[in-house]
PDB file of N, CA and C in Angstrom:
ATOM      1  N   UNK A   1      22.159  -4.215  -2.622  1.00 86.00           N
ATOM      2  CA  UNK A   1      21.312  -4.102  -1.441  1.00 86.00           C
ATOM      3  C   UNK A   1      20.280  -2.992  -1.689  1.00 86.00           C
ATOM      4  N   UNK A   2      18.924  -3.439  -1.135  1.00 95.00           N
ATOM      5  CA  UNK A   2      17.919  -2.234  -1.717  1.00 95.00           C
ATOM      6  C   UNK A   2      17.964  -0.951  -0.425  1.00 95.00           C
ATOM      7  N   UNK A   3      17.220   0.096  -0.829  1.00 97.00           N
ATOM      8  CA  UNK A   3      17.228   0.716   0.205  1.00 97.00           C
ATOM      9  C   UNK A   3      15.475   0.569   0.347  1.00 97.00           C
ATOM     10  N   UNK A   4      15.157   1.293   2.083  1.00 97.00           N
ATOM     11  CA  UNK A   4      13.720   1.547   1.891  1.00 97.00           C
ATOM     12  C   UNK A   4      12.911   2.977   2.133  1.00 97.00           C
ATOM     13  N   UNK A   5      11.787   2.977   1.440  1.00 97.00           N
ATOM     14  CA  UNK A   5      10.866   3.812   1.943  1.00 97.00           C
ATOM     15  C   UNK A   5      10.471   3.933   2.425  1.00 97.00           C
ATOM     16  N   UNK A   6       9.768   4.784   3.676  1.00 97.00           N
ATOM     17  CA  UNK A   6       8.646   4.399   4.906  1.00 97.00           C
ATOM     18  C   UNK A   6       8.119   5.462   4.821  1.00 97.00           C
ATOM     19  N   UNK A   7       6.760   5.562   4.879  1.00 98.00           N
ATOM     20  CA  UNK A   7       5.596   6.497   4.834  1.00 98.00           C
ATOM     21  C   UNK A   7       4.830   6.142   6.058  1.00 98.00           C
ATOM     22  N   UNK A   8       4.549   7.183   7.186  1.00 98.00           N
ATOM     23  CA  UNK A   8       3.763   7.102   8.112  1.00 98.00           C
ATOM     24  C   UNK A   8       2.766   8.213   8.389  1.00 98.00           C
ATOM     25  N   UNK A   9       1.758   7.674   8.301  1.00 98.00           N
ATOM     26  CA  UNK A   9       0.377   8.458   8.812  1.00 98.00           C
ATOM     27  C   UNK A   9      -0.115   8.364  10.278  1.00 98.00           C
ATOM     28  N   UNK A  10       0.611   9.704  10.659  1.00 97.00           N
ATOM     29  CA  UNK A  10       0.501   9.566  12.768  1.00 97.00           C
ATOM     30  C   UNK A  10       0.973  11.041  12.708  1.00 97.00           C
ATOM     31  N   UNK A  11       0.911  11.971  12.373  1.00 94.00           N
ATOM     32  CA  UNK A  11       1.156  13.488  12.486  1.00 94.00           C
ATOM     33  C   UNK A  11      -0.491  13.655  13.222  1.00 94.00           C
ATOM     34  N   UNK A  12      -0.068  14.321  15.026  1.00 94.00           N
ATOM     35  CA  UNK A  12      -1.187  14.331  15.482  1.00 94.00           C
ATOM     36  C   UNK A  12      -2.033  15.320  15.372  1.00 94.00           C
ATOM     37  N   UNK A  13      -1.633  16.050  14.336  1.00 91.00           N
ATOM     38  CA  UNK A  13      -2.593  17.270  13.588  1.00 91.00           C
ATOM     39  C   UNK A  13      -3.406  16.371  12.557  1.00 91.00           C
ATOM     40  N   UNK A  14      -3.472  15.427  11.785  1.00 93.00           N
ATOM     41  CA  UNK A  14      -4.128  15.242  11.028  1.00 93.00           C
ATOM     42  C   UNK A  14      -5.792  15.045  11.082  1.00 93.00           C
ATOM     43  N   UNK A  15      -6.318  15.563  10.414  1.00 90.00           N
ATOM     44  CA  UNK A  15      -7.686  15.561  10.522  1.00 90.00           C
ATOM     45  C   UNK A  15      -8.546  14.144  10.480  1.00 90.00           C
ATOM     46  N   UNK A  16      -8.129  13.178  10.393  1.00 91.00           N
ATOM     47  CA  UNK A  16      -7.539  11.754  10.136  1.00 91.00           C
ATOM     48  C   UNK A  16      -9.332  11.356   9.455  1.00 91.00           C
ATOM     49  N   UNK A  17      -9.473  11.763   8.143  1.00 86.00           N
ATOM     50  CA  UNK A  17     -10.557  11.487   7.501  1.00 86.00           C
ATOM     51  C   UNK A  17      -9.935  11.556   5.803  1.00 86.00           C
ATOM     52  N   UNK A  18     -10.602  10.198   5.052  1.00 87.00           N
ATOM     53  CA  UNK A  18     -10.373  10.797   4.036  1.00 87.00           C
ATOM     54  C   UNK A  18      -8.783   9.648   3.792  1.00 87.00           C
ATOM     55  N   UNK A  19      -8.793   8.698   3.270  1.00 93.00           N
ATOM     56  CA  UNK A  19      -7.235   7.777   2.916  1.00 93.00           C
ATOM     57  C   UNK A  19      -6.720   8.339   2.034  1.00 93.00           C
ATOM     58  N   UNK A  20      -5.123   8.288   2.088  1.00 97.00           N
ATOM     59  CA  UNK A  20      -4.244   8.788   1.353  1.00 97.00           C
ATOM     60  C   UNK A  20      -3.836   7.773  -0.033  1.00 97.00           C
ATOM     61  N   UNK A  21      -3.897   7.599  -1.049  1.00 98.00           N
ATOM     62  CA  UNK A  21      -3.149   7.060  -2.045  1.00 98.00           C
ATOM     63  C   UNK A  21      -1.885   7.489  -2.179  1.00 98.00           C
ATOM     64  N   UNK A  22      -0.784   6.707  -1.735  1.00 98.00           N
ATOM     65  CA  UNK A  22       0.120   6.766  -2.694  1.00 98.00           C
ATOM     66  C   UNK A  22       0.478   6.275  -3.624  1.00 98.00           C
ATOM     67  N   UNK A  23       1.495   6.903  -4.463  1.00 98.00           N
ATOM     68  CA  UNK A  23       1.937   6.521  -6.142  1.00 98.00           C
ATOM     69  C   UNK A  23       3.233   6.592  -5.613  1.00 98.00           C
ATOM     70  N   UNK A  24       4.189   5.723  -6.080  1.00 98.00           N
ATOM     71  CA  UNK A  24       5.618   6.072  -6.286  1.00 98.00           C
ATOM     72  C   UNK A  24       6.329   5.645  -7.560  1.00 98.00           C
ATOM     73  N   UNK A  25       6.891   6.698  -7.786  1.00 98.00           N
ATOM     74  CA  UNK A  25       7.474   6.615  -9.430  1.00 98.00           C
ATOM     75  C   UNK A  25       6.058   6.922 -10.511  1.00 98.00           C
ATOM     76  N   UNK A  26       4.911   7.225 -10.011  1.00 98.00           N
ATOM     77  CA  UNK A  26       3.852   6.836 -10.803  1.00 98.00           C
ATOM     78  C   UNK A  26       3.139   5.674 -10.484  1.00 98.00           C
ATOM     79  N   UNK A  27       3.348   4.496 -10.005  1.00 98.00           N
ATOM     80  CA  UNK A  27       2.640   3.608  -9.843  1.00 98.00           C
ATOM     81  C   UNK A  27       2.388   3.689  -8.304  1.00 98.00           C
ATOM     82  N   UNK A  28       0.567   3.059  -8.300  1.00 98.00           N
ATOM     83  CA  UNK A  28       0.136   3.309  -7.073  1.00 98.00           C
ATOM     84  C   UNK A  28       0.826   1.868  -6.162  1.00 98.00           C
ATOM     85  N   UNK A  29       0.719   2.132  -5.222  1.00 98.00           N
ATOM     86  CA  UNK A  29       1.453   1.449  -3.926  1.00 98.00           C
ATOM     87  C   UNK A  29       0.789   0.785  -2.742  1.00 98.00           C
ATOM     88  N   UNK A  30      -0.216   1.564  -2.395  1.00 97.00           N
ATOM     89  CA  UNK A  30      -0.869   1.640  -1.742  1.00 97.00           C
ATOM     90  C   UNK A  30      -1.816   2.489  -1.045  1.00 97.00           C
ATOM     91  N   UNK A  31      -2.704   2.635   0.003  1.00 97.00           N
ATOM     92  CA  UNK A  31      -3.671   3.493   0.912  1.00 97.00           C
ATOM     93  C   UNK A  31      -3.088   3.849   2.284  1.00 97.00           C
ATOM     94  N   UNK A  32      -3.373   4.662   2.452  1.00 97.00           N
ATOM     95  CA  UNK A  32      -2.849   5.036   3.959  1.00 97.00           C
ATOM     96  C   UNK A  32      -3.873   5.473   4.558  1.00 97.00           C
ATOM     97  N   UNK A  33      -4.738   5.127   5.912  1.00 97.00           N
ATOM     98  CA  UNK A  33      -5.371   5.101   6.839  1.00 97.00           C
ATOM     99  C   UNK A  33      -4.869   6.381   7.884  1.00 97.00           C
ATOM    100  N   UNK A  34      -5.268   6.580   8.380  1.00 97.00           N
ATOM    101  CA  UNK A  34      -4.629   6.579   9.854  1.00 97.00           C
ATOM    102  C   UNK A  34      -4.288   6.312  10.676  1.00 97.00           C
ATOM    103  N   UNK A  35      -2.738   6.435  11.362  1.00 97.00           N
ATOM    104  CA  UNK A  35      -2.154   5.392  12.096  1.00 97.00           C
ATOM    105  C   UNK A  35      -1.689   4.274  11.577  1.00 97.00           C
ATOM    106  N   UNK A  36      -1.845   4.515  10.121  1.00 97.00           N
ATOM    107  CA  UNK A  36      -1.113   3.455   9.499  1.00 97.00           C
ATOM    108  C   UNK A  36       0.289   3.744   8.776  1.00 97.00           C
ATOM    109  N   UNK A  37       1.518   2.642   8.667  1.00 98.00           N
ATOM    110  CA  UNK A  37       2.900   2.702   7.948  1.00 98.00           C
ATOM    111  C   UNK A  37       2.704   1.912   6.813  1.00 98.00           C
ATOM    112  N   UNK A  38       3.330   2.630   5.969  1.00 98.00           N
ATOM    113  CA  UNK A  38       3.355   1.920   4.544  1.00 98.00           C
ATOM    114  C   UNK A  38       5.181   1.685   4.532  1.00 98.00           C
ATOM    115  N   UNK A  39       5.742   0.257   4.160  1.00 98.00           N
ATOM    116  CA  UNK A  39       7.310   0.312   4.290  1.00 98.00           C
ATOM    117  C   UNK A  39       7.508  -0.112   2.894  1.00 98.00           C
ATOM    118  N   UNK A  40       8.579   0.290   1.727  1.00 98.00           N
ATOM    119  CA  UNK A  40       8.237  -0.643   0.529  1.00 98.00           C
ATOM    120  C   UNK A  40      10.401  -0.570   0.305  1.00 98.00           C
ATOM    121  N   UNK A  41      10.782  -1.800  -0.585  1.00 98.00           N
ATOM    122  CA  UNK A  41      11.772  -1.920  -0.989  1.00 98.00           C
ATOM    123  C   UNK A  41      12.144  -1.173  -1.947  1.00 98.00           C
ATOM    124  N   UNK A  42      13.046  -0.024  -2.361  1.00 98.00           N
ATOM    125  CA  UNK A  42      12.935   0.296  -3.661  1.00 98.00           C
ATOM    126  C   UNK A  42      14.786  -0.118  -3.666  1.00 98.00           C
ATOM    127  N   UNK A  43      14.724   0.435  -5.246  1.00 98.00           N
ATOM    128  CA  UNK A  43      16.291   0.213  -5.686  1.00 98.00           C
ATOM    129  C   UNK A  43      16.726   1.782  -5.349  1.00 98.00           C
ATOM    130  N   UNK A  44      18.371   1.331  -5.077  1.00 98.00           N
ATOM    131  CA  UNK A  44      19.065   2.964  -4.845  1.00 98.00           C
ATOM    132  C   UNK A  44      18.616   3.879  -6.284  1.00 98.00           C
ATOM    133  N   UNK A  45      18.851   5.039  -5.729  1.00 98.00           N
ATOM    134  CA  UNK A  45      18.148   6.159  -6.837  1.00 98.00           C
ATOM    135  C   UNK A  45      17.189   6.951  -6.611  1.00 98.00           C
ATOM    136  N   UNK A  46      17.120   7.822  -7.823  1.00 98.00           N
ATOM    137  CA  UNK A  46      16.039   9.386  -7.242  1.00 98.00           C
ATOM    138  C   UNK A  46      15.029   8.184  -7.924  1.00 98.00           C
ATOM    139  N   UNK A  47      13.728   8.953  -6.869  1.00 98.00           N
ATOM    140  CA  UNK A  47      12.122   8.559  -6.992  1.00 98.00           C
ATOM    141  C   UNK A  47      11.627   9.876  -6.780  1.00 98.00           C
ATOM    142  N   UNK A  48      10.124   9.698  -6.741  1.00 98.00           N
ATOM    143  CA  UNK A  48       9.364  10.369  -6.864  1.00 98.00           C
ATOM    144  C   UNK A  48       8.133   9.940  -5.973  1.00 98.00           C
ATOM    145  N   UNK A  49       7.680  10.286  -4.287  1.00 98.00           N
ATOM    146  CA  UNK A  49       6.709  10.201  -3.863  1.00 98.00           C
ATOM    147  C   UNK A  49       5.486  11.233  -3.954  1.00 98.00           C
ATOM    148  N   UNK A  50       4.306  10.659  -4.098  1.00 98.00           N
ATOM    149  CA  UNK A  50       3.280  11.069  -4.363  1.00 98.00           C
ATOM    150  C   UNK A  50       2.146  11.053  -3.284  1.00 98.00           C
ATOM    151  N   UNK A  51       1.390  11.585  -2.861  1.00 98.00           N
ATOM    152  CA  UNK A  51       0.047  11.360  -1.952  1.00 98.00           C
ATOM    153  C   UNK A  51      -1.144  12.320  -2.266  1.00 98.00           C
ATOM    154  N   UNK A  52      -2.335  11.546  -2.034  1.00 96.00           N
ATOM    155  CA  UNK A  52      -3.087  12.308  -2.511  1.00 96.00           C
ATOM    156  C   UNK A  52      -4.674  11.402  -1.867  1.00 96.00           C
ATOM    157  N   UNK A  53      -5.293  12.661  -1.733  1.00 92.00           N
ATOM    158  CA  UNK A  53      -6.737  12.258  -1.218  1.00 92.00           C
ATOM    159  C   UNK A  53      -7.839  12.505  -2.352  1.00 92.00           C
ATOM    160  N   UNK A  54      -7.582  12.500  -3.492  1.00 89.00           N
ATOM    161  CA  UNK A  54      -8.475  12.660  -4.973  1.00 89.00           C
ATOM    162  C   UNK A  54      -8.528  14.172  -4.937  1.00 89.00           C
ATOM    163  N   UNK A  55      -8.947  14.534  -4.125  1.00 85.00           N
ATOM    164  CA  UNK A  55      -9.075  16.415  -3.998  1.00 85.00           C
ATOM    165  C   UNK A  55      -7.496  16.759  -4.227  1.00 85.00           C
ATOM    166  N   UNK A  56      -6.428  16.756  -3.642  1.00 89.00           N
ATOM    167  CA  UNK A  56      -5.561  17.342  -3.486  1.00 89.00           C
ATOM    168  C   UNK A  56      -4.651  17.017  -3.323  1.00 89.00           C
ATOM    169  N   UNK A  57      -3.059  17.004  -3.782  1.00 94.00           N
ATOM    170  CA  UNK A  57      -1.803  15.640  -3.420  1.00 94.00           C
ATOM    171  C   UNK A  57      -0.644  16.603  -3.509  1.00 94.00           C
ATOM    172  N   UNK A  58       0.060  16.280  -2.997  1.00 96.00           N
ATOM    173  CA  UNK A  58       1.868  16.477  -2.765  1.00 96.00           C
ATOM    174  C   UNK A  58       2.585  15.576  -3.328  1.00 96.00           C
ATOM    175  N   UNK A  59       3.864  16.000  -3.341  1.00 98.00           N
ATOM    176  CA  UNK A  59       4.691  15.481  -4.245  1.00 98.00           C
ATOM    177  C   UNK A  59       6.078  15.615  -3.524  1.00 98.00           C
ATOM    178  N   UNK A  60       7.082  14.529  -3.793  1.00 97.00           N
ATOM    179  CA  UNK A  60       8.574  15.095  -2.931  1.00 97.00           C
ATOM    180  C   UNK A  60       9.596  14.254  -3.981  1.00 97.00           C
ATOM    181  N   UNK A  61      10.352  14.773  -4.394  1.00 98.00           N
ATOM    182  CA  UNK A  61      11.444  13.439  -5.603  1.00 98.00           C
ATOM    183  C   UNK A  61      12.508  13.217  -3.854  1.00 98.00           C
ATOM    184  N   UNK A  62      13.253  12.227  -4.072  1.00 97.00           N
ATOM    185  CA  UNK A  62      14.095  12.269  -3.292  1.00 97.00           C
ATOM    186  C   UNK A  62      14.753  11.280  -3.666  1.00 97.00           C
ATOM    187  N   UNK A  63      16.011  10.706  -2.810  1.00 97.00           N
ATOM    188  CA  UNK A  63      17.350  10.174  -3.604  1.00 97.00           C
ATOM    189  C   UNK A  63      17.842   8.995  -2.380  1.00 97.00           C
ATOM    190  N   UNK A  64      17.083   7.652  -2.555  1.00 96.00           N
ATOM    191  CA  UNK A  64      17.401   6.933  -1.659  1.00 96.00           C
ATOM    192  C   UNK A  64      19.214   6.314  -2.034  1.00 96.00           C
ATOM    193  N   UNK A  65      20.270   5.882  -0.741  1.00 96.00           N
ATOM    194  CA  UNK A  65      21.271   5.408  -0.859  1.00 96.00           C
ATOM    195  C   UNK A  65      21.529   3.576  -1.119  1.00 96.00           C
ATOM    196  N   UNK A  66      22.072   3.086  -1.471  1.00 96.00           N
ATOM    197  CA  UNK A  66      21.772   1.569  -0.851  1.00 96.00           C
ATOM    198  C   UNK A  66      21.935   1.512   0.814  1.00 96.00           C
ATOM    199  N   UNK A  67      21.195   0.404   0.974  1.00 95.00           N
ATOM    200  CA  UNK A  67      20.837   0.273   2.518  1.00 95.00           C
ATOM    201  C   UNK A  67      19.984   1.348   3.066  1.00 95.00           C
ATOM    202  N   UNK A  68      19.720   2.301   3.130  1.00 95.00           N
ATOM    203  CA  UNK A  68      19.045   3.570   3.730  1.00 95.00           C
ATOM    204  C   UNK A  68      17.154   3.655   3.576  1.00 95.00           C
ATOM    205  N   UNK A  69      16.760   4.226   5.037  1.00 96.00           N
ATOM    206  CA  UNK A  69      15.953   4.352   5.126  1.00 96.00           C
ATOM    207  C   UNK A  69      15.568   5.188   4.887  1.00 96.00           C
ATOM    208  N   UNK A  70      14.698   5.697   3.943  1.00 96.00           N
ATOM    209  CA  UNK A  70      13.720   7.171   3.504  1.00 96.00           C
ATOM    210  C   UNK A  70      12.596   7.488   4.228  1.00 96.00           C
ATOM    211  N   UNK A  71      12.267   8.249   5.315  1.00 97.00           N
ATOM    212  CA  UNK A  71      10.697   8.047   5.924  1.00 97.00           C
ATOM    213  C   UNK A  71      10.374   9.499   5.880  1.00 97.00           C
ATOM    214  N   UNK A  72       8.819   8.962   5.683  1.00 98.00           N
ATOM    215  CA  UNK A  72       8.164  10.360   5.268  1.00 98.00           C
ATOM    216  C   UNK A  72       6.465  10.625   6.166  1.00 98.00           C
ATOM    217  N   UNK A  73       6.480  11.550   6.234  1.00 98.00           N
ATOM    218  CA  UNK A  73       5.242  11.318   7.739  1.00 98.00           C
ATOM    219  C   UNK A  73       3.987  11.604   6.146  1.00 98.00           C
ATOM    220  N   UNK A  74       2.790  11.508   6.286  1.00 97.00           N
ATOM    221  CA  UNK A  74       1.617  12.246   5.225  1.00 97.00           C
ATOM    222  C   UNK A  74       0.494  12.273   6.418  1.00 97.00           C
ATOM    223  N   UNK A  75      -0.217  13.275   5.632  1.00 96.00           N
ATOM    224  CA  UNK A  75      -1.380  13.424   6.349  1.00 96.00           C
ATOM    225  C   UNK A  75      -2.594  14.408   5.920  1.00 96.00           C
ATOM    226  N   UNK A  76      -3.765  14.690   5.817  1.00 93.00           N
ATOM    227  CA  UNK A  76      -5.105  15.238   5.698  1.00 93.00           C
ATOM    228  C   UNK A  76      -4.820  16.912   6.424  1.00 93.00           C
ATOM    229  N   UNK A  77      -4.947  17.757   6.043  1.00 89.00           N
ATOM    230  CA  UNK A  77      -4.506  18.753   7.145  1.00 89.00           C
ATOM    231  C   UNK A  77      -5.807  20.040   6.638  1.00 89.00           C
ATOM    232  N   UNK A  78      -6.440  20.639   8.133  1.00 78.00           N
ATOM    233  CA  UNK A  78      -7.136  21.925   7.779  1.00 78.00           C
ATOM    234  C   UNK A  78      -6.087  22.824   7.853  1.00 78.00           C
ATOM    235  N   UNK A  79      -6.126  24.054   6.958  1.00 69.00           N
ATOM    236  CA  UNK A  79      -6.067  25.032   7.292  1.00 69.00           C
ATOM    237  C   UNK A  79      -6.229  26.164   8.465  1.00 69.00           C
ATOM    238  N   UNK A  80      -5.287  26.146   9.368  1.00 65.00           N
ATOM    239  CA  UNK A  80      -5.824  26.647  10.884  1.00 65.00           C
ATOM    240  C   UNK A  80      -6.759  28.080  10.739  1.00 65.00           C
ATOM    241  N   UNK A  81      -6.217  28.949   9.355  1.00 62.00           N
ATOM    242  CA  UNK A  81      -6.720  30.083   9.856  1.00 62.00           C
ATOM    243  C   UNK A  81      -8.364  30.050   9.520  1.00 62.00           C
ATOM    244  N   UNK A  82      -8.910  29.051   8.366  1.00 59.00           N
ATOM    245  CA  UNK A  82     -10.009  28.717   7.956  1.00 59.00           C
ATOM    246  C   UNK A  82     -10.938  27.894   9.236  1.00 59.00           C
ATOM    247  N   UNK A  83      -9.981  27.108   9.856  1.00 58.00           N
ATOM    248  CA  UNK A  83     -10.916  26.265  10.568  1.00 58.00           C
ATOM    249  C   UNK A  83     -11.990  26.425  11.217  1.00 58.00           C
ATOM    250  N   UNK A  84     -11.914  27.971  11.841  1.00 58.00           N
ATOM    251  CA  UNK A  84     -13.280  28.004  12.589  1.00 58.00           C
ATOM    252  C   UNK A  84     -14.481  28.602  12.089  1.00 58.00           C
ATOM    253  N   UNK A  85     -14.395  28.860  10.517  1.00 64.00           N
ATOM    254  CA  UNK A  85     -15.023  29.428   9.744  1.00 64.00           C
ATOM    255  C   UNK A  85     -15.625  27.805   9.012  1.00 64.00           C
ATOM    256  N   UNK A  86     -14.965  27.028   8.705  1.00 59.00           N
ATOM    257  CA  UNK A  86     -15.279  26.336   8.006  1.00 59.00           C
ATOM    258  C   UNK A  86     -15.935  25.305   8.664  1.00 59.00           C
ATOM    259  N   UNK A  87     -15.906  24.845  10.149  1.00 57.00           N
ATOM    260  CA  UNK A  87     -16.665  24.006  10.709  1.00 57.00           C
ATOM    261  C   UNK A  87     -18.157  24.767  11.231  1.00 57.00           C
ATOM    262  N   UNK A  88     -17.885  25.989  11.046  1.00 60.00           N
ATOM    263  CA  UNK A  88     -19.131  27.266  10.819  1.00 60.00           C
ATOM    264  C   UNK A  88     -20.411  26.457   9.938  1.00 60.00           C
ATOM    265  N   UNK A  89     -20.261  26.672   8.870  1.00 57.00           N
ATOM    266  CA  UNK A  89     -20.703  26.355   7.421  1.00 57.00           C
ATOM    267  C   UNK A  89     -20.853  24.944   7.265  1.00 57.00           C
ATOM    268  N   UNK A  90     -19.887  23.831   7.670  1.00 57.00           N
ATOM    269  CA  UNK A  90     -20.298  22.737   7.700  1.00 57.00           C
ATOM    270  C   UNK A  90     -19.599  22.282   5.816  1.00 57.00           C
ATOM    271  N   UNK A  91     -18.639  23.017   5.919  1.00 57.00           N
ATOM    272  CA  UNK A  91     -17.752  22.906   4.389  1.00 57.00           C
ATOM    273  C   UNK A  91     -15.940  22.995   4.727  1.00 57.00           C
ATOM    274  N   UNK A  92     -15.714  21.534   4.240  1.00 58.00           N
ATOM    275  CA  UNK A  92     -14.202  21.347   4.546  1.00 58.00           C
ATOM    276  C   UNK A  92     -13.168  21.009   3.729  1.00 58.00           C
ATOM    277  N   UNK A  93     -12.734  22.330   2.995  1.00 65.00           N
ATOM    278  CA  UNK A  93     -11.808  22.193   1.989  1.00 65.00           C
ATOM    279  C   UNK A  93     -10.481  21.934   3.102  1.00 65.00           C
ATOM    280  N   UNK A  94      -9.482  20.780   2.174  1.00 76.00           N
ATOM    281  CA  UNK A  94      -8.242  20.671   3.302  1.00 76.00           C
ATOM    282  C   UNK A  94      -6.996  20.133   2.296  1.00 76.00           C
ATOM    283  N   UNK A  95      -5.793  20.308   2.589  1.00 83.00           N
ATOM    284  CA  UNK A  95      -4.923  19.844   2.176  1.00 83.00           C
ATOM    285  C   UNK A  95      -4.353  18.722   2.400  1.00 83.00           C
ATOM    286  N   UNK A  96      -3.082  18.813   1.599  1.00 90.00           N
ATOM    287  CA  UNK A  96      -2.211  17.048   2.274  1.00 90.00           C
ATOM    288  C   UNK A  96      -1.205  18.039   2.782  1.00 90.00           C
ATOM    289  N   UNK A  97      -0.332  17.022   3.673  1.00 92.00           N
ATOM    290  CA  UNK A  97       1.006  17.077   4.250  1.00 92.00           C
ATOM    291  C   UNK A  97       1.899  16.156   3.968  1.00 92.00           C
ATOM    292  N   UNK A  98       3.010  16.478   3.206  1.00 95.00           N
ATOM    293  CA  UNK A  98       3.954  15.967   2.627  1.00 95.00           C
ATOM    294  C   UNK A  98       5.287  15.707   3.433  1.00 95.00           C
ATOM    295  N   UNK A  99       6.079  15.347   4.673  1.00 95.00           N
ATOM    296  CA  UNK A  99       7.104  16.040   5.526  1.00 95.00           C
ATOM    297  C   UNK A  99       8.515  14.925   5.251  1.00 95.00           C
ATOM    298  N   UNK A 100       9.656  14.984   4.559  1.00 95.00           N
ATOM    299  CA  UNK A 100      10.079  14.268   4.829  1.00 95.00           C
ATOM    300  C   UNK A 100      11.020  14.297   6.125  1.00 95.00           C
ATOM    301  N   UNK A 101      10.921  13.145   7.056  1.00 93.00           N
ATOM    302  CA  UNK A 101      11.449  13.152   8.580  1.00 93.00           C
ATOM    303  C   UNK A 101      12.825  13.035   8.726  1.00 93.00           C
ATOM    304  N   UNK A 102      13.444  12.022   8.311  1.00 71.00           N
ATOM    305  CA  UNK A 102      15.198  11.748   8.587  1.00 71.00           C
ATOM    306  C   UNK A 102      15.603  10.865   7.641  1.00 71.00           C
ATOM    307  N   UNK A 103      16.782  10.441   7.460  1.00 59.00           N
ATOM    308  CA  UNK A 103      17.523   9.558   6.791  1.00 59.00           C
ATOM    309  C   UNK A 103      18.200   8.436   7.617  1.00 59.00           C
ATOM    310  N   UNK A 104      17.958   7.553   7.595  1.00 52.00           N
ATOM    311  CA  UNK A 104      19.231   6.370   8.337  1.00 52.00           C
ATOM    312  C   UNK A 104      19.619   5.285   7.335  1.00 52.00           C
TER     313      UNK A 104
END
């Protein structure tokens, strides 16, 4: 029985600009939007999720069970203490958010 992955882009901090690529194991998977779920089948075993907006990406290994759900929130994120400096200037360096949420 496989287990699954779920990746969701809905963290209502996200700056929601800018699609996420993910890679898992290395191979890409798919794009993530905003407000969008990515769900994929994998086999039990450690993986390796990836996200990334070309500028900047996170990384999480983790250890799905058979049957079990892995979900992981991603997202575009400013820097709070930069932010009001940087919408100043009209220049927006930003990170990813990597979170993994629960297990079932």
């Amino acid at each position: 029985m496989p287990a699954t992955v779920e990746i969701r882009r809905d963290w209502d901090k996200d700056i929601k600009i800018r699609g996420l690529d993910v890679l898992l194991d290395g191979v890409s998977v798919g794009n993530l939007k905003y407000g969008s779920v990515l769900s994929l089948a994998i086999e039990p075993g450690t993986h390796e999720l990836k996200v990334t907006n070309s500028l900047y990406s996170k990384s999480e290994e983790f250890t799905a069970e058979e049957g079990e759900t892995v979900i992981f929130q991603a997202g575009n994120k400013m820097p709070a203490a930069w932010a009001w400096f940087l919408m100043m200037v009209c220049v927006a360096p930003y990170g990813v958010r990597l979170v993994r949420l629960e297990r079932t």
